[in-house]
Every structure is written in C-alpha cells, then in structure tokens.
mmCIF file of C-alpha atoms in Angstrom:
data_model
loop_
_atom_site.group_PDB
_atom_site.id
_atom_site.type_symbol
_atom_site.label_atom_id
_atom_site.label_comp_id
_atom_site.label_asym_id
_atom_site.label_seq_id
_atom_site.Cartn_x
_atom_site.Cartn_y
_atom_site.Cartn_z
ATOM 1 C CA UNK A 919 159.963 -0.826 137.142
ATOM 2 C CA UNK A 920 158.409 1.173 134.515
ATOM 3 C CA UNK A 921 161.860 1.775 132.644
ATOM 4 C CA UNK A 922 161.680 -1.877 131.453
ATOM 5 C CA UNK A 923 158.271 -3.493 129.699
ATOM 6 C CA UNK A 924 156.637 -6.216 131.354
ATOM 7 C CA UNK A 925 157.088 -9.371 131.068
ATOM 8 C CA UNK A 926 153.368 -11.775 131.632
ATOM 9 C CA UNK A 927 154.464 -15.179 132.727
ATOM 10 C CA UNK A 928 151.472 -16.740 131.777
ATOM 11 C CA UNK A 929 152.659 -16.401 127.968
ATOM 12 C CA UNK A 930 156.603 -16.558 128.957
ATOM 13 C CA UNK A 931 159.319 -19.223 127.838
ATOM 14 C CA UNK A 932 161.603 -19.452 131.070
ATOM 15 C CA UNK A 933 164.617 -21.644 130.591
ATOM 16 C CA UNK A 934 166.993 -22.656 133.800
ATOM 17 C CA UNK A 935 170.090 -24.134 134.183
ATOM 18 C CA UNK A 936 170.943 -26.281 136.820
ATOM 19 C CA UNK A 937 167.385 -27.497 136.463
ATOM 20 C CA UNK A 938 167.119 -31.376 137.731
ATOM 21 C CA UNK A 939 167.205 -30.647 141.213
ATOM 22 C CA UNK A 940 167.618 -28.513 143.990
ATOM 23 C CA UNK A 941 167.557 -24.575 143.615
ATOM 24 C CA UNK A 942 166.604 -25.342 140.122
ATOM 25 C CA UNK A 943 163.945 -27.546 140.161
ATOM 26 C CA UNK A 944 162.070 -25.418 142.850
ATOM 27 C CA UNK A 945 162.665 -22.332 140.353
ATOM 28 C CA UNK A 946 161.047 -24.699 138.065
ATOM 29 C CA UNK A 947 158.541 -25.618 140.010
ATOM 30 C CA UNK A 948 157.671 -21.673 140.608
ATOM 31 C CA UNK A 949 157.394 -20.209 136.921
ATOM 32 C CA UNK A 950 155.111 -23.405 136.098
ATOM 33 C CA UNK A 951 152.809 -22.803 138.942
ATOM 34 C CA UNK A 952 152.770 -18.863 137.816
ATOM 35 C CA UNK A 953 151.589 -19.911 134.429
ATOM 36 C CA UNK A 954 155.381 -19.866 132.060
ATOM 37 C CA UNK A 955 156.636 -22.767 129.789
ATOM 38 C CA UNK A 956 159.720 -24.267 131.694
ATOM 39 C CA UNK A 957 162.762 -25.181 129.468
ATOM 40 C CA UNK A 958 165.240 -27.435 132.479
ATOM 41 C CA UNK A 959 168.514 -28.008 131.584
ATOM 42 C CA UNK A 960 170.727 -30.194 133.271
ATOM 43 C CA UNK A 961 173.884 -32.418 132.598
ATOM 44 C CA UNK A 962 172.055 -34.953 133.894
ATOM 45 C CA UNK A 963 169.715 -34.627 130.872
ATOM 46 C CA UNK A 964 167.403 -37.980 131.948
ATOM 47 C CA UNK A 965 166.688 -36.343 135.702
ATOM 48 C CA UNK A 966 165.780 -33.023 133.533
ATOM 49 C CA UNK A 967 163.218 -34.766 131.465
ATOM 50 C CA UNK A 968 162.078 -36.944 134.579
ATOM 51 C CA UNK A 969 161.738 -33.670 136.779
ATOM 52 C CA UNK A 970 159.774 -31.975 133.610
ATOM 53 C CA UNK A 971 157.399 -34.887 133.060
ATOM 54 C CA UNK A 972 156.378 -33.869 136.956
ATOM 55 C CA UNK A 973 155.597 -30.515 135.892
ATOM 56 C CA UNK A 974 152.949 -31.330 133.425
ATOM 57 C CA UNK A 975 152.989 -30.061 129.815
ATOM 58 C CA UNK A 976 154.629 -26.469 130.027
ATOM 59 C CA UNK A 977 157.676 -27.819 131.007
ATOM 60 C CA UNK A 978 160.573 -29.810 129.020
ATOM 61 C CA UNK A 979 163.906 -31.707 130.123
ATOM 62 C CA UNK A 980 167.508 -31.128 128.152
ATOM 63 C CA UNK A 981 170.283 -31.876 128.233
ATOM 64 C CA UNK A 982 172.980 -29.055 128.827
ATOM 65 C CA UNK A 983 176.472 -28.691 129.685
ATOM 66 C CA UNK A 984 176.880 -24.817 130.850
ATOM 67 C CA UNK A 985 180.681 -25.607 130.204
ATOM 68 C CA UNK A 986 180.560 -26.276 126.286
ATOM 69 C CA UNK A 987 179.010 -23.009 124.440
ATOM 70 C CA UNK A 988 177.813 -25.220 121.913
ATOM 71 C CA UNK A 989 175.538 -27.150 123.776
ATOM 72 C CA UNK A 990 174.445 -23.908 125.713
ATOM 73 C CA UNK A 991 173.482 -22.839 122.564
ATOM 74 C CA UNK A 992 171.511 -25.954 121.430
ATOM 75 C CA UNK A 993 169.770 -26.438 124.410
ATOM 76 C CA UNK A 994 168.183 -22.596 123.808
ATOM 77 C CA UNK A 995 167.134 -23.868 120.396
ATOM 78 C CA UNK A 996 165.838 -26.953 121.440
ATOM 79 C CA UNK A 997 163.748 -25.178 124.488
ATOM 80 C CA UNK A 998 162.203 -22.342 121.731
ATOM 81 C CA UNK A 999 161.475 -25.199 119.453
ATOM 82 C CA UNK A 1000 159.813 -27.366 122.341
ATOM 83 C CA UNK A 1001 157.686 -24.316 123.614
ATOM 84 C CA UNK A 1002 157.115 -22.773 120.202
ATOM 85 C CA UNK A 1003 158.352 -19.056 121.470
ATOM 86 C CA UNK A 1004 161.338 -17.319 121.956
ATOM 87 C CA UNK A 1005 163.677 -17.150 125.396
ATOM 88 C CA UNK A 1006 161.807 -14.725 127.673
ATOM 89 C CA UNK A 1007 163.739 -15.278 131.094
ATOM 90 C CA UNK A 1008 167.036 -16.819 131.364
ATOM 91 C CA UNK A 1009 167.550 -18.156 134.863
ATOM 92 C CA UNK A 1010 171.258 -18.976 135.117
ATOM 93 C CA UNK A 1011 171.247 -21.597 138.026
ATOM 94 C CA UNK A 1012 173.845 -23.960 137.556
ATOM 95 C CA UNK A 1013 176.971 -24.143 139.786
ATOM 96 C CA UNK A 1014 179.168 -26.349 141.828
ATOM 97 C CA UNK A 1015 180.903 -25.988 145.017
ATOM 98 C CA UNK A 1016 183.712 -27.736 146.287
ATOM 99 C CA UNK A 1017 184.901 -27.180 149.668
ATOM 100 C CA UNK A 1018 188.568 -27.298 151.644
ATOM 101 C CA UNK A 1019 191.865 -25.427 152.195
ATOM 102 C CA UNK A 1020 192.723 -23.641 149.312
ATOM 103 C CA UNK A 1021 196.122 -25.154 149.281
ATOM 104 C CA UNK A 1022 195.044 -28.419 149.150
ATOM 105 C CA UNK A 1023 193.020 -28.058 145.968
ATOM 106 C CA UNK A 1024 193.449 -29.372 142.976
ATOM 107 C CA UNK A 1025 193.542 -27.286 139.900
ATOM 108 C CA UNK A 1026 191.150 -29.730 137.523
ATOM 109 C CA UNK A 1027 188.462 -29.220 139.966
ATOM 110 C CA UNK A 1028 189.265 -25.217 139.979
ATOM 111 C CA UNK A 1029 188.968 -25.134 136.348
ATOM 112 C CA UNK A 1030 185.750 -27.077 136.973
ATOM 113 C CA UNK A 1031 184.433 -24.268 139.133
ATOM 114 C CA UNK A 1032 185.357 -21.182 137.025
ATOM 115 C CA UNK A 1033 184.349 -23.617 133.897
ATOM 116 C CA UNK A 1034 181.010 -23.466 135.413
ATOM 117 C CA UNK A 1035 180.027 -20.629 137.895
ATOM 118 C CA UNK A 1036 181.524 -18.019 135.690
ATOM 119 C CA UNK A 1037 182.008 -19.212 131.907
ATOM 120 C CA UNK A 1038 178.594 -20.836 132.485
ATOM 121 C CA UNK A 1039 176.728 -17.233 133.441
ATOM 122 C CA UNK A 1040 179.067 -15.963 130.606
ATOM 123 C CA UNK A 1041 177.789 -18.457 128.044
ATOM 124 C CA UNK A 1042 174.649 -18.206 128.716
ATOM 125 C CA UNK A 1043 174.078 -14.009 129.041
ATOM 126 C CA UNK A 1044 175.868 -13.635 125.553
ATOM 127 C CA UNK A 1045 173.645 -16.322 123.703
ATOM 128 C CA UNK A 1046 170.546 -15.454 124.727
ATOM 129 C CA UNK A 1047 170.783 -11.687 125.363
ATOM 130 C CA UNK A 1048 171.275 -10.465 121.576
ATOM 131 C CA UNK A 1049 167.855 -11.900 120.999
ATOM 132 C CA UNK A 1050 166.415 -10.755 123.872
ATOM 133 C CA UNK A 1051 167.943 -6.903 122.985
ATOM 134 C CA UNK A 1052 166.414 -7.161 119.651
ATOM 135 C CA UNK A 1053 162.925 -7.583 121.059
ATOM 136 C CA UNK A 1054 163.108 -4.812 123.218
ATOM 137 C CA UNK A 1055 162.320 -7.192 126.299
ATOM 138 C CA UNK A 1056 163.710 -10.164 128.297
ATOM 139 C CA UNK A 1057 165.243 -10.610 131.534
ATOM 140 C CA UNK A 1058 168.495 -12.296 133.120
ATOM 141 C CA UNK A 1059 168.873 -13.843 136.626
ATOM 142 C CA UNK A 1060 172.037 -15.121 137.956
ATOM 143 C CA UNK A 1061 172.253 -17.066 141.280
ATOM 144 C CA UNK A 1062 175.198 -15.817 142.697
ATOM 145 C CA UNK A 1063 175.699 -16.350 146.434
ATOM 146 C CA UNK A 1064 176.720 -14.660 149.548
ATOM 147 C CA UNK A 1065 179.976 -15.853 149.204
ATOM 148 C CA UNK A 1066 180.032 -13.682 146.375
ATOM 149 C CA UNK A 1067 180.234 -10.690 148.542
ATOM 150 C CA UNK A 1068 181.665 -12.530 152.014
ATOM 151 C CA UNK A 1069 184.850 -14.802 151.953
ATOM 152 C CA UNK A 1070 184.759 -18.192 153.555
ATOM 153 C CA UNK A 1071 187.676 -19.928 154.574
ATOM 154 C CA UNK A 1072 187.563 -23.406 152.466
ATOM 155 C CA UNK A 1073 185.471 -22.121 150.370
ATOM 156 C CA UNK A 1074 188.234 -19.598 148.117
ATOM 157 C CA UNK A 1075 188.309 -20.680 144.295
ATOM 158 C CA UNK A 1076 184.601 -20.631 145.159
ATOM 159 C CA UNK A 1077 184.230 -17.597 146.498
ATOM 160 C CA UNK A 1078 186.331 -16.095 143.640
ATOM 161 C CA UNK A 1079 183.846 -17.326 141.120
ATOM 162 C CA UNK A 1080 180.756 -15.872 142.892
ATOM 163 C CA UNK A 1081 182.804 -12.239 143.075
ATOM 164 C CA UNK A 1082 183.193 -13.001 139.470
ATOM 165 C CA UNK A 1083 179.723 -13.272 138.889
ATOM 166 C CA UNK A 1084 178.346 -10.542 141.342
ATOM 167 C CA UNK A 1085 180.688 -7.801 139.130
ATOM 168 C CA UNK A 1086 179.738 -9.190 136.121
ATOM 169 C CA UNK A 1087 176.067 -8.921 136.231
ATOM 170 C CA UNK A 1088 176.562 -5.483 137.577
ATOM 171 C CA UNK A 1089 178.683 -4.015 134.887
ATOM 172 C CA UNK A 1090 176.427 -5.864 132.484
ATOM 173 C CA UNK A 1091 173.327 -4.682 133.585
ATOM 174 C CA UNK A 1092 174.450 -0.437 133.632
ATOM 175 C CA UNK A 1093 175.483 -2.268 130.032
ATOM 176 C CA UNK A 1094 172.018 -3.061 128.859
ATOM 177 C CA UNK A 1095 170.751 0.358 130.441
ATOM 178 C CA UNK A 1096 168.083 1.618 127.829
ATOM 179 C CA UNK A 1097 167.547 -1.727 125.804
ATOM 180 C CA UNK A 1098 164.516 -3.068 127.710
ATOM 181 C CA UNK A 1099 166.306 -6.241 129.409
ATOM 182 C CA UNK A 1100 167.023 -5.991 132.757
ATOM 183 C CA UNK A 1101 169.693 -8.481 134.514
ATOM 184 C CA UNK A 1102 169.231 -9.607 138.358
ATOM 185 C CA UNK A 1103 171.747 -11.150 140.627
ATOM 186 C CA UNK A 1104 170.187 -13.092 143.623
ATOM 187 C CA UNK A 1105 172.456 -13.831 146.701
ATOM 188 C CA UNK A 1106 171.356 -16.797 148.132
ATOM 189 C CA UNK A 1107 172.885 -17.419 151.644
ATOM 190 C CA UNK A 1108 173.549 -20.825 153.103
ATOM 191 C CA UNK A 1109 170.576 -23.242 151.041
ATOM 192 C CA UNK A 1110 169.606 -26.848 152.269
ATOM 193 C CA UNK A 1111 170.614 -28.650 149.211
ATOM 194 C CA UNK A 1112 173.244 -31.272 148.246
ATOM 195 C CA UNK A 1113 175.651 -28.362 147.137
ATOM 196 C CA UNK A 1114 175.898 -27.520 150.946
ATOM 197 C CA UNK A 1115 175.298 -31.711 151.891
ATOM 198 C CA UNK A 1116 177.752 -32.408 154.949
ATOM 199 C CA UNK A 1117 178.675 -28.740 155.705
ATOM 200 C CA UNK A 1118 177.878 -27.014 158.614
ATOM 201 C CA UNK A 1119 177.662 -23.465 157.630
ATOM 202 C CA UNK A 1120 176.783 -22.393 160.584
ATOM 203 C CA UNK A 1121 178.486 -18.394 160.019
ATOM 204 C CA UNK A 1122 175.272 -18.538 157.113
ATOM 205 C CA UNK A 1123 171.455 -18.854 157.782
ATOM 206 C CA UNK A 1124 170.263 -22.121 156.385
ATOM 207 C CA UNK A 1125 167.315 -21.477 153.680
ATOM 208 C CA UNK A 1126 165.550 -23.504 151.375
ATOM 209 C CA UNK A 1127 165.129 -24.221 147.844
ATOM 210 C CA UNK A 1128 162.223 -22.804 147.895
ATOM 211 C CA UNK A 1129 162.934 -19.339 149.439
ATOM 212 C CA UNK A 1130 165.115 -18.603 146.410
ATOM 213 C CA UNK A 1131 162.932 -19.577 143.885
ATOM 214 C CA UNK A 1132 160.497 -17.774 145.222
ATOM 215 C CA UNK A 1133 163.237 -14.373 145.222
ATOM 216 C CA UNK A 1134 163.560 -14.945 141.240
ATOM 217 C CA UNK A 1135 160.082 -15.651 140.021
ATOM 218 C CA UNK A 1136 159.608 -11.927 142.003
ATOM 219 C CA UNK A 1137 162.743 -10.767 140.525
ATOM 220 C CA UNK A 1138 160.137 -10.733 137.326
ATOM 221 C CA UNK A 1139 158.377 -8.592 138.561
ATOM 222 C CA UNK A 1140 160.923 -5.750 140.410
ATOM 223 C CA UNK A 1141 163.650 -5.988 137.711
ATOM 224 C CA UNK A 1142 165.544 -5.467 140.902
ATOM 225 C CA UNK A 1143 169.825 -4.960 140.750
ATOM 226 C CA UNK A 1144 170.004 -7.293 143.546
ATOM 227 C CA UNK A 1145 168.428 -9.572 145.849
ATOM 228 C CA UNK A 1146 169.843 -11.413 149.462
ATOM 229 C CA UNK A 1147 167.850 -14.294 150.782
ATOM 230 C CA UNK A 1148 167.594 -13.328 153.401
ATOM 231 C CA UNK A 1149 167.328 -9.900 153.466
ATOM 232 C CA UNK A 1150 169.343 -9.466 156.020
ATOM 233 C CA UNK A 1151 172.068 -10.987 155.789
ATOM 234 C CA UNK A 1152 172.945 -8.642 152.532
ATOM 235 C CA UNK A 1153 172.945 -6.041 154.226
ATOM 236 C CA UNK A 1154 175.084 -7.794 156.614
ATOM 237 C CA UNK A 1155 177.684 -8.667 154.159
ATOM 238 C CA UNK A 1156 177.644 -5.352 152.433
ATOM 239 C CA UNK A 1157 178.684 -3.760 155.519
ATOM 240 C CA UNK A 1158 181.095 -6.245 156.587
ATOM 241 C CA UNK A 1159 184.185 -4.122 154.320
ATOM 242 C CA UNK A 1160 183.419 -1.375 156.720
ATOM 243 C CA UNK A 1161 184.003 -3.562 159.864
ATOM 244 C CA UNK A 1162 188.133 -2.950 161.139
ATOM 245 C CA UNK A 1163 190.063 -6.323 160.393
ATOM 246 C CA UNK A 1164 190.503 -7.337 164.067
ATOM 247 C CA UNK A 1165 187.353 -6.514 164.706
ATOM 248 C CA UNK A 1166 186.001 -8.806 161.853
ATOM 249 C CA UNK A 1167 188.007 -11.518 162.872
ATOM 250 C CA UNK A 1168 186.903 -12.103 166.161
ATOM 251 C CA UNK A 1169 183.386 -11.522 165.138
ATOM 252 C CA UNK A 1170 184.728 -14.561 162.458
ATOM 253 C CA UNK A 1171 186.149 -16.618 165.029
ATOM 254 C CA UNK A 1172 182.736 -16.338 167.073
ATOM 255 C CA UNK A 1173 180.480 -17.700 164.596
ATOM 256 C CA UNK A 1174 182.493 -20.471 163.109
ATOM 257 C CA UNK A 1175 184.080 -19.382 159.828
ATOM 258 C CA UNK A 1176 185.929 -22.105 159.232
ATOM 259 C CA UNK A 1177 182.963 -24.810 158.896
ATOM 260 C CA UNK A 1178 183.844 -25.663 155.441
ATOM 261 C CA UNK A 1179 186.789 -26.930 156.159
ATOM 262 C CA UNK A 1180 186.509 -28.012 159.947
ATOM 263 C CA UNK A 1181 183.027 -29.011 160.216
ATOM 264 C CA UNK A 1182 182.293 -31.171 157.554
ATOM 265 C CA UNK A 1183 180.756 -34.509 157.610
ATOM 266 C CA UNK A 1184 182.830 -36.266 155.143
ATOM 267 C CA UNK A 1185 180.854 -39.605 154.325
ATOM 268 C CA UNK A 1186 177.386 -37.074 154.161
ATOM 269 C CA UNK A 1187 179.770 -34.640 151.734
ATOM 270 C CA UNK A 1188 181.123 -37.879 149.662
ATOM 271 C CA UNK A 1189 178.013 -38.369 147.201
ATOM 272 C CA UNK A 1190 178.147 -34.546 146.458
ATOM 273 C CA UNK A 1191 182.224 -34.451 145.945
ATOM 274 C CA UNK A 1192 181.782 -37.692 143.729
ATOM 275 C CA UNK A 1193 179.463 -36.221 141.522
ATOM 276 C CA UNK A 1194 181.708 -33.079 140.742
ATOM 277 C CA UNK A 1195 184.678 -35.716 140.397
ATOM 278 C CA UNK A 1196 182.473 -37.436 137.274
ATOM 279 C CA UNK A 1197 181.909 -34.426 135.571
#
C-alpha cells in the first residue's frame, strides 16, 4: 500500500516469537526462504537454536520469555546484534491455549494466558515499535485467532485474550496512522499443531502451519488491517453478531461447539496441557 514504504525482505531482520515450533517455525521457515535474517525466540531457547541451525546462516535461536519485558527486550538486542541490523518485522507468534469449562479453571493458568497472549503482544509492540517509528518504516504482525472474533465454549479466558488482541492491534494501528509502520492482525482458524493436539474442533476448518505463515510473509507485502485463514471463515465470523441468538444457537448446536470441552482426547491433549503446567 503506497501510504507505507516498502519493506525488501531480502535485506530484512524478521524476529518471531513463539519460534521453535509449530506456527512459528513455519513463519520461520517462510521469511528465510524469501531471503530475511530470522531472529526465533522461544522459551524453549535450545529447540530455538536447534530449529535455527536448520535454517542455515540467516537465522538465529534465543531464548525469550514473552511474559518478562526484560527478556523481551534482550532477546531484540541480542537478534540486531546477531544479524547486524535493526528489527524490520516483528512477528508476534507466541501463545498458549488451554481448554475446558470456564468454571473449572484455575486462575494460575488464566494469568498464564493473559501473561502471554496479551501482555506478550503488548511487550513486544511497545519495545520494538519506537524504533521502528523513528525510521519511518517497520511492520507488526500479531497472530490472533478466530476465537478472537467467535466464542467457543471451553475455550473462554482464551477467547478473551484473542478479543484482547484483535482490539488492540486495531486501535494501535489507526494509532501509528502517518508514521510509516503498519500493524497486521492474522486470524488463524482451527491450525494442526500441538496447541489444538487432542481437540476436535470440528465448528473450525483445520489448516496448517504452513497456510498461516504463508498469510504473514504476504502480510509484508499488503500492509493489510486484517487477514482470516481461511478467507472465509472471517467473513463468517464477522457476520455471525448479525445472526438472531436462537438462530445462532442451533446453527451452534449443529456443528459441534462444544468440542473443546466434550470432544477432547485427553491422553493426545496431556503432553500439550503438561507443557503449559511447567511454564
């Protein structure tokens, strides 16, 4: 879009959150094989440098916690230090999703998911977009979800922090209207990763790593508000407000809407659960 300058990937400093595996390592995976430097972060900061040392020489492992501000904030320095250049593309990626009744929750691991999905985005937009403003160019993607305009039952504290980070990246982007950075939220819908391990989601199309990569390496390019994979199903969920209650609720009822907390496959779902339990 010709209101914001252009940003050539082939002489770009991309870092990602999230980064080891999954959504993020295929994002990874993307920018490298479009020509950027790669900067993953990860908590797991040995399966970041192990997933970097696959992606040849543009690309470098760290270890991050999106949680701690601090550590956001070193692992910036140390990916501009490791590439020699300065944050062109932030890719916030990083997120967790635990799934049940809302009721039966626990608040630790609801502070875990705010601590993340939102404080994360929020860490990581205010660090690296002063920098980015000063330059005159850069650009911000945050991987939302569709959950962050459609409510799943089992999925609430979850869905909260998606809304979160749907309205934030809006009201920040009309914020940075006129600087030269744009801001992007992609919407991914249901994606085959261990994030949605055991679930069967089946009121969401399944899509893969890959297909939302490939929605923010383009994202470059359009400087686009927003972006659904799939299309679709965006639309879909921007219409659903307009839908009469009852109405919805059948239409709810007929495609499952419940899965996360009746369809599960608890000993598939245990690895992912344990993982957010260590952290």
């Amino acid at each position: 879009m010709t209101r914001y300058p252009s940003i050539d990937l082939d002489d770009a400093l991309v870092v990602i959150t999230g980064a080891a595996r999954g959504i993020g390592l295929a994002t990874a995976k993307e920018f490298v094989a479009a020509g950027a430097y790669v900067a993953l972060g990860d908590l797991d900061d040995a399966l970041a440098r192990e997933a970097a040392a696959g992606l040849g020489e543009k690309a470098s492992g760290h270890r991050l916690d999106v949680t701690d501000k601090q550590s956001y904030a070193d692992f910036l320095a140390a990916a501009e230090e490791a590439h020699g250049r300065q944050v062109d593309v932030l890719v916030n990626n990083a997120g967790v999703m635990p799934n049940g009744s809302f009721l039966d929750q626990e608040d630790r691991i609801d502070r875990l998911t705010m601590d993340v999905n939102v404080y994360g985005v929020i860490h990581g937009m205010r660090l690296a977009l002063p920098a980015m403003i000063a330059r005159g160019h850069g650009h911000v993607v945050n991987v939302a979800s569709l959950a962050g305009k459609f409510p799943l039952k089992g999925l609430a504290v979850y869905n909260a922090s998606k809304y979160a980070v749907v309205g934030l990246s809006a009201a920040t982007r009309l914020e940075l209207e006129g600087t030269g950075v744009s801001l992007t939220t992609v919407l991914p819908s249901a994606v085959r990763t261990e994030l949605s391990s055991g679930i069967d989601l089946g009121v969401l199309p399944a899509v893969d790593p890959e297909d939302i990569a490939a929605a923010v390496v383009r994202s470059v390019r359009s400087r686009a508000a927003e972006i659904a994979v799939p299309s679709y199903v965006g639309l879909a969920a921007n219409g659903a407000p307009l839908v009469p209650e009852p109405v919805m609720r059948l239409l709810r009822r007929a495609v499952h809407d419940d899965a996360a907390i009746t369809r599960v496959d608890g000993d598939v779902r245990r690895a992912y659960l344990d993982r957010i339990e260590a952290q």
